[in-house]
């Protein structure tokens, strides 16, 4: 018996003649027989998605794939302009921008909702009950001096068009669970509680939907980045085809850059002896 250490995994292993993934033969059992979204769900959860879960998961991937000239897309285009031989660098630069303002909102929302649900003695059974839980969660967030994740959008001031589509699919598939229910209630009560008419945003709804179909909270942002990678690749492909937005941005900023003298540094006194 060999004394060499082994490295156990439930994902993929290969030998000279075969590739196994999730315990199945990649060539005969998976290629051409499952969608990429279906496979991604299995890789993340190590569970076979139900048909309803798979549809919601795919819907989230589509909803998050691209949102135009966001900072992450511009970063990918600019990096490609600077280093066209490094497509991996361009993709990475876009993905690295996934944080609290763009792309990371899905994870932040999922955690916010999960914390509120965990603090409830029991889940509400009426719209009024969900509204009360939501109002309490929003007040606690405000009292802590934190923004309510999933509320507001820099562009869709009158409502994010992804919200109805995502909720319709979740309802059709019987996947509108507690996270989506609570998020919907947040949208109802937030204007009164916060004093601001901020709509729910699609990124927050995606985080709630992913949590409801069993994606672990710590992996929510990873799913968002998986989806957005497709959009970033599209932006890079457009640059490669000659639609040089990055060059125009660079030229415009360079032409209009102006020197401004820095503010004088504040005087600092010495320490008392």
CSV table of C-alpha atoms in Angstrom, one decimal:
chain,number,residue,atom,x,y,z
A,1,UNK,CA,0.0,0.0,0.0
A,2,UNK,CA,1.3,3.4,-0.9
A,3,UNK,CA,2.2,5.9,1.8
A,4,UNK,CA,1.7,8.8,-0.5
A,5,UNK,CA,-0.9,11.4,0.8
A,6,UNK,CA,-4.2,11.7,-0.9
A,7,UNK,CA,-6.1,14.9,-1.6
A,8,UNK,CA,-9.9,14.2,-1.3
A,9,UNK,CA,-12.3,16.2,-3.4
A,10,UNK,CA,-16.0,15.9,-4.3
A,11,UNK,CA,-15.4,17.9,-7.5
A,12,UNK,CA,-13.2,16.8,-10.4
A,13,UNK,CA,-10.4,14.2,-10.8
A,14,UNK,CA,-8.6,13.0,-13.9
A,15,UNK,CA,-6.4,10.2,-15.1
A,16,UNK,CA,-4.7,9.5,-18.4
A,17,UNK,CA,-8.0,8.4,-20.1
A,18,UNK,CA,-10.9,9.9,-18.2
A,19,UNK,CA,-12.2,13.1,-16.6
A,20,UNK,CA,-14.6,12.7,-13.7
A,21,UNK,CA,-16.6,15.6,-12.4
A,22,UNK,CA,-19.0,15.3,-9.4
A,23,UNK,CA,-18.6,11.6,-9.6
A,24,UNK,CA,-19.7,11.4,-13.2
A,25,UNK,CA,-17.9,11.0,-16.5
A,26,UNK,CA,-17.5,14.4,-17.9
A,27,UNK,CA,-17.6,13.3,-21.5
A,28,UNK,CA,-20.5,10.8,-21.4
A,29,UNK,CA,-22.6,12.0,-18.6
A,30,UNK,CA,-22.4,15.8,-18.6
A,31,UNK,CA,-21.2,17.4,-21.8
A,32,UNK,CA,-24.3,18.2,-23.9
A,33,UNK,CA,-26.6,16.9,-21.2
A,34,UNK,CA,-26.6,19.7,-18.6
A,35,UNK,CA,-26.6,23.4,-18.8
A,36,UNK,CA,-23.7,25.5,-17.5
A,37,UNK,CA,-26.0,27.0,-14.9
A,38,UNK,CA,-27.1,23.5,-13.8
A,39,UNK,CA,-23.5,22.4,-13.5
A,40,UNK,CA,-22.4,25.6,-11.6
A,41,UNK,CA,-25.2,25.1,-9.0
A,42,UNK,CA,-24.0,21.5,-8.5
A,43,UNK,CA,-20.4,22.6,-8.2
A,44,UNK,CA,-21.3,25.2,-5.6
A,45,UNK,CA,-23.7,23.2,-3.5
A,46,UNK,CA,-22.8,19.6,-4.3
A,47,UNK,CA,-26.5,19.0,-4.8
A,48,UNK,CA,-28.6,18.3,-7.9
A,49,UNK,CA,-30.8,21.3,-8.4
A,50,UNK,CA,-34.5,20.8,-8.7
A,51,UNK,CA,-36.0,22.1,-12.0
A,52,UNK,CA,-37.5,25.2,-10.1
A,53,UNK,CA,-34.1,25.9,-8.4
A,54,UNK,CA,-32.3,25.6,-11.7
A,55,UNK,CA,-34.6,28.1,-13.4
A,56,UNK,CA,-34.3,30.6,-10.6
A,57,UNK,CA,-30.5,30.2,-10.6
A,58,UNK,CA,-30.3,30.7,-14.4
A,59,UNK,CA,-32.6,33.7,-14.1
A,60,UNK,CA,-30.2,35.3,-11.6
A,61,UNK,CA,-27.2,34.7,-13.8
A,62,UNK,CA,-29.0,36.4,-16.7
A,63,UNK,CA,-30.1,39.3,-14.5
A,64,UNK,CA,-26.6,40.0,-13.3
A,65,UNK,CA,-24.6,39.3,-16.5
A,66,UNK,CA,-24.3,43.0,-17.6
A,67,UNK,CA,-25.5,46.4,-16.6
A,68,UNK,CA,-23.8,48.6,-19.2
A,69,UNK,CA,-20.9,50.9,-18.6
A,70,UNK,CA,-20.5,50.2,-14.9
A,71,UNK,CA,-17.1,50.9,-13.2
A,72,UNK,CA,-16.3,47.2,-13.4
A,73,UNK,CA,-16.9,47.1,-17.1
A,74,UNK,CA,-15.0,50.3,-17.7
A,75,UNK,CA,-12.1,48.9,-15.6
A,76,UNK,CA,-12.0,45.8,-17.8
A,77,UNK,CA,-12.1,47.8,-21.0
A,78,UNK,CA,-9.3,50.1,-19.8
A,79,UNK,CA,-7.1,47.2,-18.7
A,80,UNK,CA,-7.6,45.6,-22.1
A,81,UNK,CA,-6.6,48.9,-23.8
A,82,UNK,CA,-3.4,49.0,-21.8
A,83,UNK,CA,-2.6,45.2,-22.0
A,84,UNK,CA,-4.5,43.6,-25.0
A,85,UNK,CA,-2.3,40.6,-24.7
A,86,UNK,CA,-3.7,39.9,-21.2
A,87,UNK,CA,-7.4,39.1,-21.5
A,88,UNK,CA,-7.2,37.4,-18.1
A,89,UNK,CA,-5.9,40.7,-16.6
A,90,UNK,CA,-8.8,42.6,-18.1
A,91,UNK,CA,-11.4,40.1,-16.8
A,92,UNK,CA,-9.7,40.1,-13.4
A,93,UNK,CA,-9.7,43.9,-13.2
A,94,UNK,CA,-13.4,44.0,-13.7
A,95,UNK,CA,-14.1,41.3,-11.2
A,96,UNK,CA,-11.9,42.9,-8.6
A,97,UNK,CA,-14.3,45.8,-8.5
A,98,UNK,CA,-17.1,43.7,-7.1
A,99,UNK,CA,-17.7,45.4,-3.7
A,100,UNK,CA,-20.2,47.2,-1.6
A,101,UNK,CA,-21.4,49.6,-4.3
A,102,UNK,CA,-21.3,47.3,-7.3
A,103,UNK,CA,-21.8,43.5,-7.5
A,104,UNK,CA,-21.3,43.0,-3.7
A,105,UNK,CA,-24.8,44.2,-2.9
A,106,UNK,CA,-26.2,40.8,-3.5
A,107,UNK,CA,-24.1,39.3,-0.7
A,108,UNK,CA,-24.7,42.2,1.6
A,109,UNK,CA,-28.5,41.9,1.1
A,110,UNK,CA,-28.5,38.2,1.6
A,111,UNK,CA,-26.6,38.6,4.9
A,112,UNK,CA,-28.9,41.4,6.1
A,113,UNK,CA,-32.0,39.4,5.4
A,114,UNK,CA,-30.6,36.2,6.9
A,115,UNK,CA,-29.7,38.0,10.1
A,116,UNK,CA,-33.2,39.4,10.4
A,117,UNK,CA,-34.7,36.0,9.8
A,118,UNK,CA,-32.4,34.4,12.4
A,119,UNK,CA,-33.5,36.9,15.0
A,120,UNK,CA,-37.2,36.2,14.5
A,121,UNK,CA,-38.9,33.9,17.0
A,122,UNK,CA,-40.9,32.5,14.1
A,123,UNK,CA,-41.5,33.3,10.5
A,124,UNK,CA,-44.4,35.6,9.7
A,125,UNK,CA,-47.4,34.1,8.0
A,126,UNK,CA,-49.1,37.3,6.9
A,127,UNK,CA,-48.1,40.4,4.9
A,128,UNK,CA,-48.5,42.4,8.1
A,129,UNK,CA,-46.2,40.1,9.9
A,130,UNK,CA,-43.5,40.4,7.2
A,131,UNK,CA,-43.9,44.2,7.2
A,132,UNK,CA,-43.3,44.3,11.0
A,133,UNK,CA,-40.2,42.1,10.7
A,134,UNK,CA,-38.9,44.2,7.8
A,135,UNK,CA,-39.5,47.5,9.7
A,136,UNK,CA,-37.7,46.2,12.7
A,137,UNK,CA,-34.7,45.1,10.6
A,138,UNK,CA,-34.5,48.5,8.8
A,139,UNK,CA,-34.7,50.4,12.0
A,140,UNK,CA,-31.9,48.3,13.5
A,141,UNK,CA,-29.8,48.9,10.4
A,142,UNK,CA,-30.3,52.6,10.7
A,143,UNK,CA,-29.6,52.7,14.4
A,144,UNK,CA,-26.3,51.0,13.7
A,145,UNK,CA,-25.5,53.8,11.2
A,146,UNK,CA,-25.5,51.4,8.2
A,147,UNK,CA,-27.2,51.6,4.9
A,148,UNK,CA,-30.0,49.1,4.1
A,149,UNK,CA,-28.5,46.9,1.4
A,150,UNK,CA,-30.7,46.3,-1.6
A,151,UNK,CA,-32.4,49.7,-1.4
A,152,UNK,CA,-31.9,52.3,-4.0
A,153,UNK,CA,-30.3,52.5,-7.4
A,154,UNK,CA,-28.2,55.2,-9.0
A,155,UNK,CA,-30.1,54.9,-12.3
A,156,UNK,CA,-33.5,53.1,-11.8
A,157,UNK,CA,-35.0,55.7,-9.5
A,158,UNK,CA,-38.5,54.6,-10.3
A,159,UNK,CA,-38.0,50.9,-9.8
A,160,UNK,CA,-35.5,48.3,-11.0
A,161,UNK,CA,-37.0,46.5,-14.0
A,162,UNK,CA,-35.5,43.2,-13.0
A,163,UNK,CA,-37.5,43.0,-9.8
A,164,UNK,CA,-40.9,42.0,-11.3
A,165,UNK,CA,-39.3,39.5,-13.6
A,166,UNK,CA,-37.3,37.8,-10.8
A,167,UNK,CA,-40.3,37.7,-8.4
A,168,UNK,CA,-42.6,36.3,-11.1
A,169,UNK,CA,-40.2,33.5,-11.8
A,170,UNK,CA,-39.7,32.7,-8.1
A,171,UNK,CA,-43.5,32.6,-7.6
A,172,UNK,CA,-44.1,30.5,-10.7
A,173,UNK,CA,-41.5,28.0,-9.5
A,174,UNK,CA,-42.5,27.9,-5.9
A,175,UNK,CA,-39.2,29.4,-4.8
A,176,UNK,CA,-40.3,32.6,-3.2
A,177,UNK,CA,-38.9,31.8,0.2
A,178,UNK,CA,-38.3,33.8,3.4
A,179,UNK,CA,-35.5,35.9,2.0
A,180,UNK,CA,-37.4,37.1,-1.0
A,181,UNK,CA,-40.6,37.6,1.2
A,182,UNK,CA,-38.7,39.7,3.7
A,183,UNK,CA,-37.0,41.7,0.9
A,184,UNK,CA,-40.3,42.4,-0.7
A,185,UNK,CA,-41.6,43.6,2.7
A,186,UNK,CA,-38.5,45.9,3.1
A,187,UNK,CA,-39.6,47.5,-0.2
A,188,UNK,CA,-43.0,48.2,1.2
A,189,UNK,CA,-42.0,49.6,4.6
A,190,UNK,CA,-38.8,51.4,3.8
A,191,UNK,CA,-40.3,54.7,2.5
A,192,UNK,CA,-42.1,55.2,5.8
A,193,UNK,CA,-39.3,54.0,8.1
A,194,UNK,CA,-36.5,55.8,6.3
A,195,UNK,CA,-38.3,58.8,5.0
A,196,UNK,CA,-36.9,58.2,1.6
A,197,UNK,CA,-38.6,56.7,-1.5
A,198,UNK,CA,-35.9,54.2,-2.4
A,199,UNK,CA,-36.8,51.3,-4.7
A,200,UNK,CA,-35.6,47.8,-4.3
A,201,UNK,CA,-32.7,47.0,-6.6
A,202,UNK,CA,-32.1,43.9,-8.7
A,203,UNK,CA,-28.8,43.0,-7.1
A,204,UNK,CA,-30.5,42.7,-3.7
A,205,UNK,CA,-33.3,40.6,-5.1
A,206,UNK,CA,-30.8,38.3,-6.7
A,207,UNK,CA,-29.1,37.9,-3.3
A,208,UNK,CA,-32.4,37.0,-1.7
A,209,UNK,CA,-33.3,34.6,-4.5
A,210,UNK,CA,-30.0,32.8,-4.3
A,211,UNK,CA,-30.3,32.4,-0.6
A,212,UNK,CA,-33.8,31.0,-1.0
A,213,UNK,CA,-32.5,28.3,-3.4
A,214,UNK,CA,-29.8,27.2,-1.0
A,215,UNK,CA,-26.6,29.1,-2.1
A,216,UNK,CA,-24.5,29.7,1.1
A,217,UNK,CA,-24.3,33.3,2.1
A,218,UNK,CA,-20.5,33.3,1.9
A,219,UNK,CA,-20.7,32.3,-1.8
A,220,UNK,CA,-23.4,34.8,-3.0
A,221,UNK,CA,-20.8,37.3,-4.3
A,222,UNK,CA,-19.0,34.4,-6.1
A,223,UNK,CA,-22.2,33.7,-8.1
A,224,UNK,CA,-22.6,37.3,-8.9
A,225,UNK,CA,-19.0,37.4,-10.2
A,226,UNK,CA,-19.7,34.2,-12.2
A,227,UNK,CA,-22.6,36.0,-14.0
A,228,UNK,CA,-20.8,39.3,-14.5
A,229,UNK,CA,-17.7,37.5,-16.0
A,230,UNK,CA,-19.9,36.9,-19.1
A,231,UNK,CA,-20.7,40.6,-19.4
A,232,UNK,CA,-17.1,41.6,-18.9
A,233,UNK,CA,-16.0,39.3,-21.6
A,234,UNK,CA,-18.6,40.9,-23.8
A,235,UNK,CA,-17.2,44.3,-23.2
A,236,UNK,CA,-13.7,43.1,-23.9
A,237,UNK,CA,-14.9,41.4,-27.1
A,238,UNK,CA,-16.5,44.7,-28.2
A,239,UNK,CA,-13.2,46.5,-27.6
A,240,UNK,CA,-11.4,43.8,-29.6
A,241,UNK,CA,-13.8,44.3,-32.5
A,242,UNK,CA,-12.8,47.9,-32.8
A,243,UNK,CA,-15.5,49.6,-30.6
A,244,UNK,CA,-12.9,51.5,-28.7
A,245,UNK,CA,-14.8,53.1,-25.8
A,246,UNK,CA,-11.7,52.7,-23.5
A,247,UNK,CA,-9.6,54.7,-25.9
A,248,UNK,CA,-12.2,57.5,-26.0
A,249,UNK,CA,-12.4,57.6,-22.2
A,250,UNK,CA,-8.7,57.7,-21.9
A,251,UNK,CA,-8.4,60.5,-24.5
A,252,UNK,CA,-11.2,62.5,-23.0
A,253,UNK,CA,-9.8,62.4,-19.5
A,254,UNK,CA,-6.3,63.1,-20.7
A,255,UNK,CA,-7.4,66.2,-22.7
A,256,UNK,CA,-9.5,67.6,-19.9
A,257,UNK,CA,-7.2,66.9,-17.0
A,258,UNK,CA,-6.3,70.1,-15.1
A,259,UNK,CA,-3.8,70.7,-12.4
A,260,UNK,CA,-5.2,71.9,-9.1
A,261,UNK,CA,-2.8,73.0,-6.3
A,262,UNK,CA,-3.3,70.8,-3.2
A,263,UNK,CA,-4.9,72.3,-0.1
A,264,UNK,CA,-2.3,73.3,2.4
A,265,UNK,CA,-1.6,70.7,5.0
A,266,UNK,CA,-3.0,71.5,8.4
A,267,UNK,CA,-0.4,72.7,10.9
A,268,UNK,CA,0.5,70.2,13.5
A,269,UNK,CA,1.6,71.2,17.0
A,270,UNK,CA,4.3,69.5,19.0
A,271,UNK,CA,3.4,67.3,22.0
A,272,UNK,CA,3.3,68.8,25.4
A,273,UNK,CA,6.3,67.9,27.4
